[in-house]
């Protein structure tokens, strides 16, 4: 067999397993598409273009390399989130935000050794280097087949009991979560994403037209094992229904609004929450707004500056949270309680509240024009054309 470095240049697939190097034919179809080259980039690439490359490569990390493919550093999702939250100039080169001494694997390590290293360092992506420091593979924790433990059970609570008053008359006879967007109700797209993320217990908090939601969900076989229902007797706010949970989750869990159409990286949000040691993590969405007028800065009556029709940028609450199980002790029973109240209480007490910027598609469906926008976007974002499939249809 040719040397490792030459084999990489000739396009062989490799995996380090039991200390052996395998070629493409030996790897099997389960490794198809795992090409680390799509994650390799130049240190001078602008941050904005790096974000686009990360999304195209379907990776969580970029490998910053020189012309000889020697690793200079890495840029991960967390680096990009910090840059965005810190107001970093996204035309700046990637090397200004990269991690220069990342955790790496070395040629000759077995899968078990790499997995142990990733666990010790809380790392989920491991560049593998040869003796010259050149990248020969990118080892992802999900690629560990023989030694990877099963994914832990994920619990999610979806708040789906609102009146949908701003969408009337559409919601007079149909609860908002069952309004069709694409080929199924809003709620079903959300449930499908949760199931795809290994969520084995989903609670729907219901109030307005609860029987209609229960009937529609129970008519779909794929939801019967995972979905349970929490019935509010009175409006309990955005997270008050958590007091109705029959049992406490044994690990951090998802709470989210049921009127969101989004591509949500649930596993990444949970990973961020645990890595940062947050009591609560809130997903945020960057929004920009161009003012119609110039802004004048004053000191007394003296003009000290002027900006003509500036574009302002801010982060909004995306309605998706991760909570530590201990926070359930703070939720009053059968009392209206909102997520904003909980967050304010945590901040007053000095507990850590983290954020997770949502970069992928997201829209809150609260107004008729937002509903129509979601319907126009659905096919391109979720890969299915709009149809007249009855509510509750599907296997």
mmCIF file of C-alpha atoms in Angstrom:
data_model
loop_
_atom_site.group_PDB
_atom_site.id
_atom_site.type_symbol
_atom_site.label_atom_id
_atom_site.label_comp_id
_atom_site.label_asym_id
_atom_site.label_seq_id
_atom_site.Cartn_x
_atom_site.Cartn_y
_atom_site.Cartn_z
ATOM 1 C CA UNK A 1 0.000 0.000 0.000
ATOM 2 C CA UNK A 2 1.227 3.528 -0.765
ATOM 3 C CA UNK A 3 2.272 5.824 2.108
ATOM 4 C CA UNK A 4 -0.432 7.592 4.056
ATOM 5 C CA UNK A 5 0.406 11.036 2.697
ATOM 6 C CA UNK A 6 0.485 9.840 -0.927
ATOM 7 C CA UNK A 7 -2.719 7.869 -0.446
ATOM 8 C CA UNK A 8 -4.486 10.983 0.813
ATOM 9 C CA UNK A 9 -3.391 12.938 -2.243
ATOM 10 C CA UNK A 10 -4.675 10.152 -4.516
ATOM 11 C CA UNK A 11 -8.132 10.390 -2.926
ATOM 12 C CA UNK A 12 -8.225 7.264 -0.705
ATOM 13 C CA UNK A 13 -10.727 7.216 2.149
ATOM 14 C CA UNK A 14 -9.137 6.448 5.458
ATOM 15 C CA UNK A 15 -10.289 5.558 8.959
ATOM 16 C CA UNK A 16 -8.118 4.830 11.908
ATOM 17 C CA UNK A 17 -9.577 1.757 13.497
ATOM 18 C CA UNK A 18 -7.571 -0.730 15.498
ATOM 19 C CA UNK A 19 -4.405 1.021 14.280
ATOM 20 C CA UNK A 20 -5.025 0.049 10.626
ATOM 21 C CA UNK A 21 -5.551 2.300 7.610
ATOM 22 C CA UNK A 22 -8.400 1.371 5.291
ATOM 23 C CA UNK A 23 -8.918 2.342 1.645
ATOM 24 C CA UNK A 24 -12.190 3.454 0.089
ATOM 25 C CA UNK A 25 -13.394 0.004 -0.892
ATOM 26 C CA UNK A 26 -12.851 -1.338 2.633
ATOM 27 C CA UNK A 27 -14.614 1.538 4.354
ATOM 28 C CA UNK A 28 -18.061 0.618 3.068
ATOM 29 C CA UNK A 29 -20.997 2.779 2.167
ATOM 30 C CA UNK A 30 -21.420 4.150 5.714
ATOM 31 C CA UNK A 31 -18.382 6.393 5.185
ATOM 32 C CA UNK A 32 -19.540 7.727 1.818
ATOM 33 C CA UNK A 33 -19.302 11.511 1.692
ATOM 34 C CA UNK A 34 -16.994 11.945 4.681
ATOM 35 C CA UNK A 35 -14.381 14.002 2.815
ATOM 36 C CA UNK A 36 -12.341 16.168 5.180
ATOM 37 C CA UNK A 37 -11.196 18.305 2.225
ATOM 38 C CA UNK A 38 -14.564 20.072 2.164
ATOM 39 C CA UNK A 39 -13.735 21.386 5.640
ATOM 40 C CA UNK A 40 -10.227 22.634 4.697
ATOM 41 C CA UNK A 41 -9.823 26.351 4.083
ATOM 42 C CA UNK A 42 -7.298 29.174 3.851
ATOM 43 C CA UNK A 43 -6.476 31.414 6.798
ATOM 44 C CA UNK A 44 -7.097 34.557 4.702
ATOM 45 C CA UNK A 45 -10.680 33.587 3.817
ATOM 46 C CA UNK A 46 -13.156 36.197 5.164
ATOM 47 C CA UNK A 47 -15.205 35.017 8.130
ATOM 48 C CA UNK A 48 -18.455 35.499 6.184
ATOM 49 C CA UNK A 49 -17.239 33.168 3.425
ATOM 50 C CA UNK A 50 -16.030 30.711 6.054
ATOM 51 C CA UNK A 51 -19.564 30.530 7.472
ATOM 52 C CA UNK A 52 -20.921 29.737 4.012
ATOM 53 C CA UNK A 53 -18.283 27.030 3.509
ATOM 54 C CA UNK A 54 -19.152 25.480 6.883
ATOM 55 C CA UNK A 55 -22.795 25.207 5.864
ATOM 56 C CA UNK A 56 -21.953 23.788 2.409
ATOM 57 C CA UNK A 57 -19.650 21.186 3.931
ATOM 58 C CA UNK A 58 -22.279 20.119 6.488
ATOM 59 C CA UNK A 59 -19.584 20.145 9.159
ATOM 60 C CA UNK A 60 -19.289 21.784 12.577
ATOM 61 C CA UNK A 61 -15.654 22.757 12.081
ATOM 62 C CA UNK A 62 -13.345 24.309 9.472
ATOM 63 C CA UNK A 63 -9.724 23.171 9.227
ATOM 64 C CA UNK A 64 -7.455 26.151 8.528
ATOM 65 C CA UNK A 65 -4.455 24.815 6.585
ATOM 66 C CA UNK A 66 -1.458 26.080 4.625
ATOM 67 C CA UNK A 67 -0.541 25.157 1.049
ATOM 68 C CA UNK A 68 0.959 21.861 2.232
ATOM 69 C CA UNK A 69 -2.219 21.006 4.152
ATOM 70 C CA UNK A 70 -0.479 21.526 7.500
ATOM 71 C CA UNK A 71 -2.989 22.441 10.189
ATOM 72 C CA UNK A 72 -2.755 26.042 11.381
ATOM 73 C CA UNK A 73 -5.896 26.053 13.506
ATOM 74 C CA UNK A 74 -9.610 25.370 13.501
ATOM 75 C CA UNK A 75 -12.765 27.462 13.402
ATOM 76 C CA UNK A 76 -15.806 25.847 14.954
ATOM 77 C CA UNK A 77 -19.432 26.787 15.436
ATOM 78 C CA UNK A 78 -18.582 28.178 18.860
ATOM 79 C CA UNK A 79 -15.901 30.489 17.394
ATOM 80 C CA UNK A 80 -18.395 31.830 14.862
ATOM 81 C CA UNK A 81 -21.052 32.319 17.545
ATOM 82 C CA UNK A 82 -18.633 34.274 19.742
ATOM 83 C CA UNK A 83 -17.567 36.389 16.771
ATOM 84 C CA UNK A 84 -21.170 37.205 15.936
ATOM 85 C CA UNK A 85 -22.114 38.032 19.517
ATOM 86 C CA UNK A 86 -18.979 40.172 19.981
ATOM 87 C CA UNK A 87 -19.745 42.224 16.894
ATOM 88 C CA UNK A 88 -16.725 40.940 14.946
ATOM 89 C CA UNK A 89 -16.168 42.384 11.468
ATOM 90 C CA UNK A 90 -17.115 39.447 9.230
ATOM 91 C CA UNK A 91 -14.920 40.710 6.413
ATOM 92 C CA UNK A 92 -11.893 39.990 8.640
ATOM 93 C CA UNK A 93 -9.859 36.831 7.841
ATOM 94 C CA UNK A 94 -10.564 33.539 9.570
ATOM 95 C CA UNK A 95 -7.223 33.472 11.330
ATOM 96 C CA UNK A 96 -8.422 36.341 13.572
ATOM 97 C CA UNK A 97 -10.921 34.032 15.295
ATOM 98 C CA UNK A 98 -9.416 30.562 14.840
ATOM 99 C CA UNK A 99 -8.280 28.304 17.686
ATOM 100 C CA UNK A 100 -4.534 27.971 17.128
ATOM 101 C CA UNK A 101 -3.777 24.947 19.299
ATOM 102 C CA UNK A 102 -6.725 22.589 18.824
ATOM 103 C CA UNK A 103 -7.010 19.068 20.123
ATOM 104 C CA UNK A 104 -5.766 16.699 17.404
ATOM 105 C CA UNK A 105 -5.409 12.982 16.793
ATOM 106 C CA UNK A 106 -2.237 11.399 15.478
ATOM 107 C CA UNK A 107 -1.506 8.756 12.900
ATOM 108 C CA UNK A 108 -1.609 5.293 14.509
ATOM 109 C CA UNK A 109 -4.227 6.060 17.176
ATOM 110 C CA UNK A 110 -7.135 3.635 17.334
ATOM 111 C CA UNK A 111 -10.784 4.680 17.309
ATOM 112 C CA UNK A 112 -11.045 3.867 21.021
ATOM 113 C CA UNK A 113 -8.037 6.070 21.792
ATOM 114 C CA UNK A 114 -9.482 8.940 19.777
ATOM 115 C CA UNK A 115 -12.874 8.599 21.416
ATOM 116 C CA UNK A 116 -11.239 8.647 24.861
ATOM 117 C CA UNK A 117 -9.333 11.807 23.890
ATOM 118 C CA UNK A 118 -12.534 13.456 22.645
ATOM 119 C CA UNK A 119 -14.337 12.614 25.864
ATOM 120 C CA UNK A 120 -11.527 13.980 28.032
ATOM 121 C CA UNK A 121 -11.419 17.232 26.104
ATOM 122 C CA UNK A 122 -15.189 17.561 25.374
ATOM 123 C CA UNK A 123 -14.323 17.625 21.677
ATOM 124 C CA UNK A 124 -16.701 16.298 19.011
ATOM 125 C CA UNK A 125 -14.527 16.881 15.913
ATOM 126 C CA UNK A 126 -10.919 15.674 15.852
ATOM 127 C CA UNK A 127 -8.501 16.543 13.021
ATOM 128 C CA UNK A 128 -6.075 13.664 12.455
ATOM 129 C CA UNK A 129 -2.497 14.639 11.522
ATOM 130 C CA UNK A 130 0.486 12.796 10.116
ATOM 131 C CA UNK A 131 4.029 13.154 11.464
ATOM 132 C CA UNK A 132 4.509 16.403 9.502
ATOM 133 C CA UNK A 133 1.382 18.009 10.938
ATOM 134 C CA UNK A 134 -0.634 17.577 7.744
ATOM 135 C CA UNK A 135 -4.345 16.782 7.909
ATOM 136 C CA UNK A 136 -5.106 13.217 6.796
ATOM 137 C CA UNK A 137 -8.615 12.834 8.235
ATOM 138 C CA UNK A 138 -11.361 14.499 10.230
ATOM 139 C CA UNK A 139 -12.694 12.152 12.895
ATOM 140 C CA UNK A 140 -16.263 12.892 14.027
ATOM 141 C CA UNK A 141 -17.691 11.404 17.174
ATOM 142 C CA UNK A 142 -20.687 10.047 15.244
ATOM 143 C CA UNK A 143 -18.289 8.066 13.044
ATOM 144 C CA UNK A 144 -17.301 5.799 15.939
ATOM 145 C CA UNK A 145 -19.362 2.690 15.290
ATOM 146 C CA UNK A 146 -17.960 -0.087 17.434
ATOM 147 C CA UNK A 147 -17.167 1.955 20.519
ATOM 148 C CA UNK A 148 -19.719 4.757 20.498
ATOM 149 C CA UNK A 149 -22.380 4.584 23.191
ATOM 150 C CA UNK A 150 -26.036 4.983 22.211
ATOM 151 C CA UNK A 151 -27.314 8.553 22.092
ATOM 152 C CA UNK A 152 -28.907 9.602 25.386
ATOM 153 C CA UNK A 153 -32.667 9.994 25.529
ATOM 154 C CA UNK A 154 -33.720 13.557 24.702
ATOM 155 C CA UNK A 155 -36.821 15.159 26.207
ATOM 156 C CA UNK A 156 -38.610 18.128 24.657
ATOM 157 C CA UNK A 157 -41.606 20.206 25.698
ATOM 158 C CA UNK A 158 -43.471 22.043 22.925
ATOM 159 C CA UNK A 159 -45.745 24.917 23.913
ATOM 160 C CA UNK A 160 -48.724 24.568 21.576
ATOM 161 C CA UNK A 161 -51.675 25.968 23.506
ATOM 162 C CA UNK A 162 -51.886 29.575 22.324
ATOM 163 C CA UNK A 163 -55.032 31.207 20.995
ATOM 164 C CA UNK A 164 -53.495 32.369 17.709
ATOM 165 C CA UNK A 165 -55.549 35.560 17.889
ATOM 166 C CA UNK A 166 -53.395 37.469 15.397
ATOM 167 C CA UNK A 167 -54.115 34.783 12.771
ATOM 168 C CA UNK A 168 -57.885 34.949 13.001
ATOM 169 C CA UNK A 169 -60.136 34.051 11.259
ATOM 170 C CA UNK A 170 -57.843 31.146 10.285
ATOM 171 C CA UNK A 171 -57.601 29.992 13.907
ATOM 172 C CA UNK A 172 -61.291 30.253 14.791
ATOM 173 C CA UNK A 173 -61.845 26.578 13.929
ATOM 174 C CA UNK A 174 -58.256 25.295 13.609
ATOM 175 C CA UNK A 175 -55.604 25.656 16.335
ATOM 176 C CA UNK A 176 -52.488 27.418 15.092
ATOM 177 C CA UNK A 177 -50.181 24.354 15.387
ATOM 178 C CA UNK A 178 -52.428 22.524 12.889
ATOM 179 C CA UNK A 179 -52.432 25.237 10.216
ATOM 180 C CA UNK A 180 -50.944 23.671 7.070
ATOM 181 C CA UNK A 181 -47.540 24.798 5.887
ATOM 182 C CA UNK A 182 -46.241 22.755 2.994
ATOM 183 C CA UNK A 183 -47.633 19.236 2.960
ATOM 184 C CA UNK A 184 -48.432 19.014 6.686
ATOM 185 C CA UNK A 185 -49.304 21.109 9.766
ATOM 186 C CA UNK A 186 -46.670 23.407 11.314
ATOM 187 C CA UNK A 187 -46.511 21.170 14.378
ATOM 188 C CA UNK A 188 -45.738 18.010 12.406
ATOM 189 C CA UNK A 189 -42.626 19.497 10.802
ATOM 190 C CA UNK A 190 -41.371 20.368 14.277
ATOM 191 C CA UNK A 191 -42.179 16.905 15.654
ATOM 192 C CA UNK A 192 -40.403 15.231 12.737
ATOM 193 C CA UNK A 193 -37.249 17.223 13.459
ATOM 194 C CA UNK A 194 -37.345 16.242 17.125
ATOM 195 C CA UNK A 195 -37.744 12.560 16.251
ATOM 196 C CA UNK A 196 -34.854 12.808 13.787
ATOM 197 C CA UNK A 197 -32.713 14.205 16.639
ATOM 198 C CA UNK A 198 -33.303 11.075 18.778
ATOM 199 C CA UNK A 199 -35.979 12.711 20.922
ATOM 200 C CA UNK A 200 -37.802 9.812 22.572
ATOM 201 C CA UNK A 201 -40.136 11.810 24.829
ATOM 202 C CA UNK A 202 -42.054 14.835 23.525
ATOM 203 C CA UNK A 203 -44.643 16.632 25.642
ATOM 204 C CA UNK A 204 -47.168 18.921 23.958
ATOM 205 C CA UNK A 205 -48.529 21.597 26.303
ATOM 206 C CA UNK A 206 -52.087 22.294 25.130
ATOM 207 C CA UNK A 207 -54.941 24.617 25.963
ATOM 208 C CA UNK A 208 -56.901 26.177 23.072
ATOM 209 C CA UNK A 209 -58.686 23.456 21.046
ATOM 210 C CA UNK A 210 -56.615 20.774 22.766
ATOM 211 C CA UNK A 211 -58.853 17.854 21.654
ATOM 212 C CA UNK A 212 -58.285 18.739 17.973
ATOM 213 C CA UNK A 213 -54.509 18.688 18.423
ATOM 214 C CA UNK A 214 -54.593 15.403 20.348
ATOM 215 C CA UNK A 215 -56.787 13.757 17.710
ATOM 216 C CA UNK A 216 -54.539 14.910 14.847
ATOM 217 C CA UNK A 217 -51.306 13.802 16.535
ATOM 218 C CA UNK A 218 -52.657 10.438 17.656
ATOM 219 C CA UNK A 219 -53.806 9.725 14.088
ATOM 220 C CA UNK A 220 -50.161 9.656 12.935
ATOM 221 C CA UNK A 221 -48.505 6.319 13.807
ATOM 222 C CA UNK A 222 -44.952 7.704 13.953
ATOM 223 C CA UNK A 223 -45.896 10.018 16.852
ATOM 224 C CA UNK A 224 -47.722 7.540 19.071
ATOM 225 C CA UNK A 225 -44.722 6.179 20.971
ATOM 226 C CA UNK A 226 -42.973 9.489 21.651
ATOM 227 C CA UNK A 227 -45.653 12.149 22.139
ATOM 228 C CA UNK A 228 -47.490 12.812 25.418
ATOM 229 C CA UNK A 229 -49.865 15.648 26.294
ATOM 230 C CA UNK A 230 -49.967 18.259 29.080
ATOM 231 C CA UNK A 231 -53.419 19.850 29.484
ATOM 232 C CA UNK A 232 -53.587 23.395 30.861
ATOM 233 C CA UNK A 233 -56.779 24.332 32.686
ATOM 234 C CA UNK A 234 -55.858 27.997 32.373
ATOM 235 C CA UNK A 235 -53.309 29.932 30.347
ATOM 236 C CA UNK A 236 -49.932 29.299 32.011
ATOM 237 C CA UNK A 237 -47.674 31.556 29.953
ATOM 238 C CA UNK A 238 -44.717 30.529 27.823
ATOM 239 C CA UNK A 239 -43.218 27.978 30.264
ATOM 240 C CA UNK A 240 -45.707 27.639 33.136
ATOM 241 C CA UNK A 241 -46.856 24.299 31.724
ATOM 242 C CA UNK A 242 -43.527 22.791 32.836
ATOM 243 C CA UNK A 243 -45.119 22.469 36.278
ATOM 244 C CA UNK A 244 -47.388 19.797 34.746
ATOM 245 C CA UNK A 245 -44.573 17.430 33.750
ATOM 246 C CA UNK A 246 -45.267 13.998 35.291
ATOM 247 C CA UNK A 247 -41.570 13.341 35.899
ATOM 248 C CA UNK A 248 -38.342 15.298 35.953
ATOM 249 C CA UNK A 249 -35.966 14.739 33.009
ATOM 250 C CA UNK A 250 -32.626 13.326 34.121
ATOM 251 C CA UNK A 251 -30.607 15.623 31.828
ATOM 252 C CA UNK A 252 -30.991 19.057 30.146
ATOM 253 C CA UNK A 253 -34.098 19.245 27.986
ATOM 254 C CA UNK A 254 -35.567 21.310 25.160
ATOM 255 C CA UNK A 255 -38.440 23.769 25.573
ATOM 256 C CA UNK A 256 -39.780 25.537 22.497
ATOM 257 C CA UNK A 257 -42.714 27.367 21.015
ATOM 258 C CA UNK A 258 -44.981 25.352 18.747
ATOM 259 C CA UNK A 259 -45.492 28.079 16.125
ATOM 260 C CA UNK A 260 -41.937 28.118 14.775
ATOM 261 C CA UNK A 261 -40.906 26.856 11.356
ATOM 262 C CA UNK A 262 -37.155 26.369 11.515
ATOM 263 C CA UNK A 263 -34.251 24.073 10.822
ATOM 264 C CA UNK A 264 -33.123 23.555 14.397
ATOM 265 C CA UNK A 265 -29.763 21.938 15.291
ATOM 266 C CA UNK A 266 -31.042 20.462 18.550
ATOM 267 C CA UNK A 267 -27.927 18.399 19.222
ATOM 268 C CA UNK A 268 -25.656 21.419 18.731
ATOM 269 C CA UNK A 269 -27.754 23.541 21.104
ATOM 270 C CA UNK A 270 -27.595 20.823 23.758
ATOM 271 C CA UNK A 271 -23.858 20.400 23.240
ATOM 272 C CA UNK A 272 -23.311 24.162 23.681
ATOM 273 C CA UNK A 273 -25.468 24.201 26.813
ATOM 274 C CA UNK A 274 -23.479 21.414 28.444
ATOM 275 C CA UNK A 275 -20.061 22.621 27.324
ATOM 276 C CA UNK A 276 -20.655 26.135 28.700
ATOM 277 C CA UNK A 277 -22.237 24.940 31.939
ATOM 278 C CA UNK A 278 -25.368 27.042 31.477
ATOM 279 C CA UNK A 279 -28.381 26.918 33.750
ATOM 280 C CA UNK A 280 -30.443 27.951 30.722
ATOM 281 C CA UNK A 281 -29.554 28.437 27.062
ATOM 282 C CA UNK A 282 -31.721 30.534 24.763
ATOM 283 C CA UNK A 283 -31.544 30.366 20.977
ATOM 284 C CA UNK A 284 -31.239 33.823 19.468
ATOM 285 C CA UNK A 285 -31.673 35.118 15.953
ATOM 286 C CA UNK A 286 -29.848 38.119 14.507
ATOM 287 C CA UNK A 287 -32.141 40.698 12.940
ATOM 288 C CA UNK A 288 -31.111 43.757 10.993
ATOM 289 C CA UNK A 289 -33.172 46.866 10.389
ATOM 290 C CA UNK A 290 -32.343 49.855 8.209
ATOM 291 C CA UNK A 291 -33.706 53.091 9.614
ATOM 292 C CA UNK A 292 -35.437 55.498 7.257
ATOM 293 C CA UNK A 293 -33.651 58.503 8.783
ATOM 294 C CA UNK A 294 -30.156 59.529 9.748
ATOM 295 C CA UNK A 295 -29.124 59.226 13.403
ATOM 296 C CA UNK A 296 -27.647 62.295 15.092
ATOM 297 C CA UNK A 297 -25.431 61.897 18.173
ATOM 298 C CA UNK A 298 -25.559 64.802 20.620
ATOM 299 C CA UNK A 299 -23.670 66.061 23.648
ATOM 300 C CA UNK A 300 -26.054 68.620 25.031
ATOM 301 C CA UNK A 301 -26.930 70.731 21.992
ATOM 302 C CA UNK A 302 -23.663 69.982 20.203
ATOM 303 C CA UNK A 303 -23.711 67.515 17.321
ATOM 304 C CA UNK A 304 -20.849 65.013 17.715
ATOM 305 C CA UNK A 305 -21.711 62.586 14.958
ATOM 306 C CA UNK A 306 -24.171 61.528 12.294
ATOM 307 C CA UNK A 307 -24.965 58.225 10.594
ATOM 308 C CA UNK A 308 -27.103 58.290 7.472
ATOM 309 C CA UNK A 309 -29.876 55.679 7.496
ATOM 310 C CA UNK A 310 -27.828 53.136 9.471
ATOM 311 C CA UNK A 311 -28.449 49.407 9.511
ATOM 312 C CA UNK A 312 -28.972 48.323 13.112
ATOM 313 C CA UNK A 313 -28.334 44.751 14.221
ATOM 314 C CA UNK A 314 -29.729 43.053 17.303
ATOM 315 C CA UNK A 315 -30.559 39.583 18.604
ATOM 316 C CA UNK A 316 -34.125 38.431 19.223
ATOM 317 C CA UNK A 317 -35.416 35.519 21.278
ATOM 318 C CA UNK A 318 -35.981 32.590 18.877
ATOM 319 C CA UNK A 319 -38.360 30.779 21.254
ATOM 320 C CA UNK A 320 -36.119 27.726 21.773
ATOM 321 C CA UNK A 321 -34.488 26.944 25.126
ATOM 322 C CA UNK A 322 -32.437 24.315 26.912
ATOM 323 C CA UNK A 323 -33.096 24.049 30.651
ATOM 324 C CA UNK A 324 -31.249 22.283 33.415
ATOM 325 C CA UNK A 325 -33.658 19.894 35.207
ATOM 326 C CA UNK A 326 -33.103 21.746 38.518
ATOM 327 C CA UNK A 327 -34.882 24.807 37.074
ATOM 328 C CA UNK A 328 -38.188 22.943 37.337
ATOM 329 C CA UNK A 329 -38.101 23.728 41.075
ATOM 330 C CA UNK A 330 -38.520 27.400 40.142
ATOM 331 C CA UNK A 331 -41.690 26.960 38.062
ATOM 332 C CA UNK A 332 -44.798 27.798 40.119
ATOM 333 C CA UNK A 333 -47.523 25.172 39.944
ATOM 334 C CA UNK A 334 -50.593 26.005 37.838
ATOM 335 C CA UNK A 335 -49.571 29.679 37.676
ATOM 336 C CA UNK A 336 -48.872 31.852 34.672
ATOM 337 C CA UNK A 337 -45.100 32.054 34.224
ATOM 338 C CA UNK A 338 -43.055 33.227 31.248
ATOM 339 C CA UNK A 339 -39.570 32.337 30.034
ATOM 340 C CA UNK A 340 -38.543 35.989 30.256
ATOM 341 C CA UNK A 341 -39.433 36.008 33.963
ATOM 342 C CA UNK A 342 -37.343 32.906 34.596
ATOM 343 C CA UNK A 343 -34.356 34.343 32.698
ATOM 344 C CA UNK A 344 -34.561 37.630 34.606
ATOM 345 C CA UNK A 345 -34.646 35.726 37.901
ATOM 346 C CA UNK A 346 -31.607 33.646 36.933
ATOM 347 C CA UNK A 347 -29.645 36.735 35.900
ATOM 348 C CA UNK A 348 -30.472 38.520 39.151
ATOM 349 C CA UNK A 349 -29.120 35.547 41.080
ATOM 350 C CA UNK A 350 -25.915 35.436 39.050
ATOM 351 C CA UNK A 351 -26.624 32.103 37.343
ATOM 352 C CA UNK A 352 -25.277 31.588 33.847
ATOM 353 C CA UNK A 353 -27.674 32.084 30.944
ATOM 354 C CA UNK A 354 -26.091 31.277 27.596
ATOM 355 C CA UNK A 355 -27.078 31.911 23.985
ATOM 356 C CA UNK A 356 -27.023 29.941 20.760
ATOM 357 C CA UNK A 357 -27.307 32.037 17.567
ATOM 358 C CA UNK A 358 -29.543 30.423 14.947
ATOM 359 C CA UNK A 359 -27.899 30.724 11.530
ATOM 360 C CA UNK A 360 -30.211 28.467 9.538
ATOM 361 C CA UNK A 361 -33.803 29.059 8.426
ATOM 362 C CA UNK A 362 -36.168 30.357 11.135
ATOM 363 C CA UNK A 363 -39.523 32.105 11.078
ATOM 364 C CA UNK A 364 -42.054 32.792 13.822
ATOM 365 C CA UNK A 365 -45.574 32.267 12.492
ATOM 366 C CA UNK A 366 -47.603 34.838 14.381
ATOM 367 C CA UNK A 367 -49.096 37.015 11.636
ATOM 368 C CA UNK A 368 -50.827 36.269 8.317
ATOM 369 C CA UNK A 369 -47.907 37.579 6.248
ATOM 370 C CA UNK A 370 -45.491 35.369 8.225
ATOM 371 C CA UNK A 371 -47.704 32.354 7.568
ATOM 372 C CA UNK A 372 -47.724 33.103 3.849
ATOM 373 C CA UNK A 373 -43.950 33.588 3.856
ATOM 374 C CA UNK A 374 -43.491 30.226 5.594
ATOM 375 C CA UNK A 375 -45.665 28.551 2.966
ATOM 376 C CA UNK A 376 -43.594 30.088 0.172
ATOM 377 C CA UNK A 377 -40.339 29.017 1.845
ATOM 378 C CA UNK A 378 -41.343 25.490 2.802
ATOM 379 C CA UNK A 379 -40.487 23.582 -0.354
ATOM 380 C CA UNK A 380 -36.999 25.053 -0.648
ATOM 381 C CA UNK A 381 -36.208 24.693 3.056
ATOM 382 C CA UNK A 382 -37.770 21.326 3.868
ATOM 383 C CA UNK A 383 -37.778 19.551 0.526
ATOM 384 C CA UNK A 384 -41.474 18.943 0.044
ATOM 385 C CA UNK A 385 -44.055 20.631 -2.116
ATOM 386 C CA UNK A 386 -47.265 22.048 -0.738
ATOM 387 C CA UNK A 387 -50.199 19.721 -1.092
ATOM 388 C CA UNK A 388 -53.710 19.205 0.185
ATOM 389 C CA UNK A 389 -52.773 16.250 2.410
ATOM 390 C CA UNK A 390 -55.374 16.051 5.183
ATOM 391 C CA UNK A 391 -54.294 16.963 8.683
ATOM 392 C CA UNK A 392 -53.267 13.777 10.460
ATOM 393 C CA UNK A 393 -52.312 11.892 7.303
ATOM 394 C CA UNK A 394 -49.015 10.121 7.097
ATOM 395 C CA UNK A 395 -47.252 7.049 8.380
#
